[in-house]
Amino acid sequence: IGVGLVGFGLFFILFGMLLYFDSVLLAFGNILFLSGLVFIIGFRRTFIFFFQRPKLKGTSFFMGGVLIVLMRWPLLGMLLEAYGFITLFRSF
């Protein structure tokens, strides 16, 4: 279930970007992506991953971007999310 939710989330995010940053599709994709992540690794490990001390800057930008997209400012929200995503996964 989790892999399917993450896959659909990424699909909706990409489709929303193709349709000139449609805020509804982007918001739906963000929600599906985050819920799929919770289904894959569990709520506790997801919480621990996002709220580690060195990753708080990336988490704040990523979650702030999700909030901005939900408030229908899709371009700014996706830029914030991209920066937060890069900052979160820089260690890989």
Coordinates of C-alpha atoms in Angstrom, one line a residue:
I1 CA 0.0 0.0 0.0
G2 CA 2.8 2.4 0.9
V3 CA 4.7 2.0 -2.3
G4 CA 1.5 2.5 -4.3
L5 CA 0.7 5.7 -2.4
V6 CA 4.3 7.0 -2.9
G7 CA 4.0 6.1 -6.6
F8 CA 0.7 7.9 -7.0
G9 CA 2.0 10.8 -5.0
L10 CA 5.0 11.2 -7.3
F11 CA 2.7 10.8 -10.4
F12 CA 0.4 13.6 -9.2
I13 CA 3.3 15.9 -8.3
L14 CA 4.8 15.4 -11.8
F15 CA 1.4 15.7 -13.5
G16 CA 0.7 18.8 -11.5
M17 CA 4.0 20.3 -12.6
L18 CA 3.2 19.4 -16.3
L19 CA -0.1 21.2 -16.0
Y20 CA 1.6 24.5 -15.1
F21 CA 1.8 23.9 -11.4
D22 CA -1.9 23.0 -10.7
S23 CA -2.1 23.5 -7.0
V24 CA -4.8 20.8 -6.4
L25 CA -2.8 18.1 -8.1
L26 CA 0.4 19.2 -6.3
A27 CA -1.3 19.2 -2.9
F28 CA -2.9 15.8 -3.5
G29 CA 0.5 14.4 -4.6
N30 CA 2.2 15.8 -1.4
I31 CA -0.4 14.2 0.8
L32 CA -0.2 10.9 -1.0
F33 CA 3.6 11.0 -0.9
L34 CA 3.8 11.7 2.9
S35 CA 1.1 9.1 3.7
G36 CA 2.9 6.5 1.6
L37 CA 6.1 7.2 3.4
V38 CA 4.3 6.6 6.7
F39 CA 2.9 3.3 5.5
I40 CA 6.4 2.2 4.2
I41 CA 8.6 2.9 7.2
G42 CA 6.0 3.6 10.0
F43 CA 4.8 6.6 11.8
R44 CA 7.5 6.6 14.5
R45 CA 10.4 6.2 12.1
T46 CA 9.1 8.8 9.8
F47 CA 8.8 11.2 12.7
I48 CA 12.3 10.4 13.9
F49 CA 13.6 10.9 10.3
F50 CA 12.1 14.3 9.8
F51 CA 12.8 15.7 13.2
Q52 CA 16.4 14.8 13.8
R53 CA 18.4 17.8 15.0
P54 CA 20.6 18.2 11.8
K55 CA 17.6 17.8 9.5
L56 CA 15.3 20.4 11.0
K57 CA 16.2 23.0 8.4
G58 CA 15.3 20.7 5.6
T59 CA 12.1 19.5 7.3
S60 CA 11.0 23.1 8.0
F61 CA 11.5 24.0 4.3
F62 CA 9.8 20.8 3.1
M63 CA 6.8 21.1 5.4
G64 CA 6.6 24.8 4.8
G65 CA 6.5 24.2 1.1
V66 CA 3.7 21.6 1.5
L67 CA 1.8 24.2 3.5
I68 CA 2.3 26.9 0.9
V69 CA 1.1 24.6 -1.8
L70 CA -2.0 23.8 0.2
M71 CA -2.6 27.6 0.5
R72 CA -2.5 27.7 -3.4
W73 CA 0.9 29.3 -4.0
P74 CA 2.2 26.3 -6.0
L75 CA 5.4 27.7 -7.6
L76 CA 6.8 29.1 -4.3
G77 CA 5.7 26.0 -2.4
M78 CA 7.4 23.7 -4.9
L79 CA 10.6 25.7 -4.7
L80 CA 10.6 25.5 -0.9
E81 CA 9.8 21.8 -1.1
A82 CA 12.7 21.1 -3.5
Y83 CA 15.2 22.9 -1.4
G84 CA 13.9 21.1 1.7
F85 CA 14.1 17.7 -0.1
I86 CA 17.7 18.4 -1.2
T87 CA 18.6 19.4 2.3
L88 CA 16.9 16.4 3.8
F89 CA 18.5 13.8 1.6
R90 CA 22.0 15.5 1.2
S91 CA 23.5 12.8 3.3
F92 CA 22.8 10.0 0.8

